[in-house]
Coordinates of C-alpha atoms in Angstrom, one line a residue:
X829 CA -16.4 28.7 -16.8
X830 CA -19.5 30.8 -16.0
X831 CA -19.6 31.6 -19.6
X832 CA -20.2 28.3 -20.7
X833 CA -23.8 27.5 -20.0
X834 CA -25.4 25.6 -17.3
X835 CA -23.8 22.4 -18.2
X836 CA -20.7 23.1 -15.9
X837 CA -22.6 24.0 -13.1
X838 CA -24.3 20.8 -13.2
X839 CA -21.0 18.7 -13.8
X840 CA -19.7 20.7 -10.7
X841 CA -22.6 20.1 -8.7
X842 CA -22.6 16.4 -9.1
X843 CA -18.8 16.2 -8.9
X844 CA -18.8 18.0 -5.2
X845 CA -22.0 15.2 -4.2
X846 CA -19.7 12.7 -5.2
X847 CA -17.0 14.1 -3.3
X848 CA -19.1 14.3 -0.2
X849 CA -20.8 11.2 -0.2
X850 CA -16.8 9.8 -1.0
X851 CA -16.0 11.9 2.2
X852 CA -19.1 10.1 4.3
X853 CA -18.2 6.8 3.7
X854 CA -14.5 7.4 4.7
X855 CA -15.7 9.1 7.7
X856 CA -17.3 5.9 8.9
X857 CA -14.6 3.4 7.7
X858 CA -12.3 5.6 9.8
X859 CA -14.9 4.9 12.6
X860 CA -15.0 1.1 11.5
X861 CA -11.3 0.6 11.8
X862 CA -11.2 1.1 15.6
X863 CA -12.8 -2.6 15.9
X864 CA -10.3 -4.9 14.0
X865 CA -7.9 -3.8 16.7
X866 CA -10.1 -5.5 19.5
X867 CA -9.8 -9.4 20.4
X868 CA -13.5 -9.9 20.4
X869 CA -13.0 -13.8 20.7
X870 CA -10.2 -13.7 23.4
X871 CA -8.0 -17.3 24.1
X872 CA -7.8 -16.4 27.6
X873 CA -11.7 -17.2 28.2
X874 CA -11.2 -20.8 26.3
X875 CA -9.5 -22.0 23.2
X876 CA -13.1 -23.0 21.6
X877 CA -16.7 -22.1 21.8
X878 CA -18.7 -24.3 23.2
X879 CA -22.4 -24.3 24.6
X880 CA -21.0 -24.2 28.2
X881 CA -18.8 -21.2 27.7
X882 CA -20.5 -19.2 25.1
X883 CA -22.4 -17.3 27.8
X884 CA -18.8 -15.8 28.9
X885 CA -18.1 -14.9 25.3
X886 CA -21.2 -12.9 25.0
X887 CA -20.6 -11.4 28.7
X888 CA -17.4 -9.8 27.4
X889 CA -18.9 -8.4 24.1
X890 CA -21.2 -7.1 26.5
X891 CA -18.4 -5.3 28.7
X892 CA -16.7 -4.0 25.6
X893 CA -17.3 0.0 25.3
X894 CA -20.8 0.7 23.4
X895 CA -19.3 2.9 20.4
X896 CA -18.5 -0.5 19.0
X897 CA -21.9 -1.7 19.1
X898 CA -22.9 -0.3 15.9
X899 CA -20.0 -2.0 13.9
X900 CA -20.8 -4.7 11.6
X901 CA -17.8 -6.8 12.8
X902 CA -19.1 -6.8 15.9
X903 CA -22.7 -6.9 15.6
X904 CA -21.7 -10.5 12.8
X905 CA -19.8 -12.0 16.0
X906 CA -22.0 -11.3 18.9
X907 CA -25.2 -12.4 16.7
X908 CA -23.5 -15.8 15.9
X909 CA -23.0 -16.3 19.3
X910 CA -26.3 -15.5 20.5
X911 CA -27.6 -17.5 17.7
X912 CA -25.4 -20.3 18.6
X913 CA -26.3 -20.1 22.4
X914 CA -30.2 -20.3 21.3
X915 CA -29.6 -23.5 19.1
X916 CA -26.0 -25.0 20.0
X917 CA -25.7 -26.1 16.6
X918 CA -22.4 -25.1 14.7
X919 CA -23.3 -25.7 11.3
X920 CA -26.4 -23.8 11.6
X921 CA -24.4 -21.0 13.4
X922 CA -22.2 -21.0 10.1
X923 CA -24.5 -21.0 7.6
X924 CA -26.2 -17.6 9.9
X925 CA -22.8 -16.3 9.6
X926 CA -22.9 -16.3 5.8
X927 CA -25.8 -15.5 4.9
X928 CA -25.6 -12.6 7.3
X929 CA -22.5 -11.9 5.2
X930 CA -24.3 -11.7 2.2
X931 CA -26.8 -9.0 3.5
X932 CA -24.1 -6.8 4.5
X933 CA -22.6 -7.1 1.6
X934 CA -25.3 -6.4 -0.5
X935 CA -26.4 -3.4 1.7
X936 CA -22.5 -1.7 1.1
X937 CA -23.3 -2.7 -2.7
X938 CA -26.2 -0.6 -2.6
X939 CA -24.9 2.5 -0.8
X940 CA -22.7 3.1 -4.0
X941 CA -26.0 3.4 -6.0
X942 CA -26.4 7.2 -5.8
X943 CA -22.3 7.7 -6.3
X944 CA -22.4 5.4 -9.4
X945 CA -25.8 7.2 -10.9
X946 CA -23.5 10.6 -10.6
X947 CA -20.5 9.3 -12.1
X948 CA -22.6 7.9 -15.1
X949 CA -24.5 11.4 -15.3
X950 CA -21.7 13.5 -15.5
X951 CA -20.1 12.7 -18.4
X952 CA -23.5 12.4 -20.6
X953 CA -23.9 16.1 -19.3
X954 CA -20.5 17.2 -20.9
X955 CA -21.8 15.5 -23.7
X956 CA -24.9 17.5 -23.6
X957 CA -22.9 20.6 -23.4
X958 CA -21.4 19.2 -26.7
X959 CA -24.3 18.7 -28.7
X960 CA -25.6 22.2 -27.3
X961 CA -22.3 24.2 -28.2
X962 CA -22.2 22.8 -31.3
X963 CA -25.6 23.1 -32.0
X964 CA -25.7 27.2 -31.2
X965 CA -22.4 28.0 -33.2
X966 CA -24.1 26.0 -36.5
X967 CA -27.2 28.4 -35.7
X968 CA -25.5 31.3 -35.5
X969 CA -23.1 30.7 -38.2
X970 CA -26.2 30.0 -40.7
X971 CA -27.5 33.1 -40.0
X972 CA -24.8 35.0 -40.3
X973 CA -24.7 33.6 -43.6
X974 CA -27.5 34.0 -44.4
X975 CA -27.2 37.6 -44.2
X976 CA -23.9 38.5 -44.9
X977 CA -23.5 40.8 -47.6
X978 CA -19.6 41.1 -47.9
X979 CA -16.9 39.3 -46.4
X980 CA -16.5 41.1 -43.1
X981 CA -20.2 39.7 -42.0
X982 CA -18.5 36.5 -42.9
X983 CA -15.2 37.1 -40.4
X984 CA -17.7 38.2 -37.9
X985 CA -20.0 34.8 -38.0
X986 CA -16.7 32.4 -37.9
X987 CA -16.0 33.7 -34.3
X988 CA -19.4 32.4 -33.4
X989 CA -18.5 29.3 -34.6
X990 CA -15.4 29.3 -32.7
X991 CA -17.0 30.6 -29.3
X992 CA -19.9 27.6 -29.6
X993 CA -17.4 25.1 -30.8
X994 CA -15.6 26.4 -26.9
X995 CA -18.3 26.1 -25.4
X996 CA -18.8 22.5 -26.8
X997 CA -15.3 21.2 -26.0
X998 CA -14.6 23.2 -22.6
X999 CA -18.2 21.0 -21.3
X1000 CA -17.1 17.9 -22.3
X1001 CA -13.4 18.3 -21.4
X1002 CA -14.9 19.5 -17.7
X1003 CA -17.2 16.3 -17.9
X1004 CA -14.6 13.8 -18.5
X1005 CA -12.0 14.8 -16.5
X1006 CA -14.1 14.9 -13.5
X1007 CA -15.8 11.6 -14.4
X1008 CA -12.2 10.5 -14.0

């Protein structure tokens, strides 16, 4: 690993960052699943949400633990109730929910940008390692051939070529395996 140049280190660094980003996303996701177990709009309060009873639903949400207030679903339900309370128009409340869902979808999608860049860069780094390895092996071989006086020197130069090809293929293999 260490004898193959700087490319395996760069690939491993990006792979570690991908792991950290995914672990952080998983941790946040596990925290958000708790809100799915809640009954955010309980039927005990009413079977329908009307302008007369929406305040009871908002009061009910206010009494839930504060740790749920940062959740997307909780915020969306509360925001739609507050919007319905201020407008008293169900069609506008549905439109507001739809636009909020699109904004949330865009936010989630953009949160994966760094991860996508790293996953794109890892195979590219592998191919850079391939080019560096092949380049060093060809350069070493051409120098040995031009200075070769006998067959023993040629045999030694073939060792240089194979070690350079080892760098080339090892860095490509590492990058491709990690990108998968």
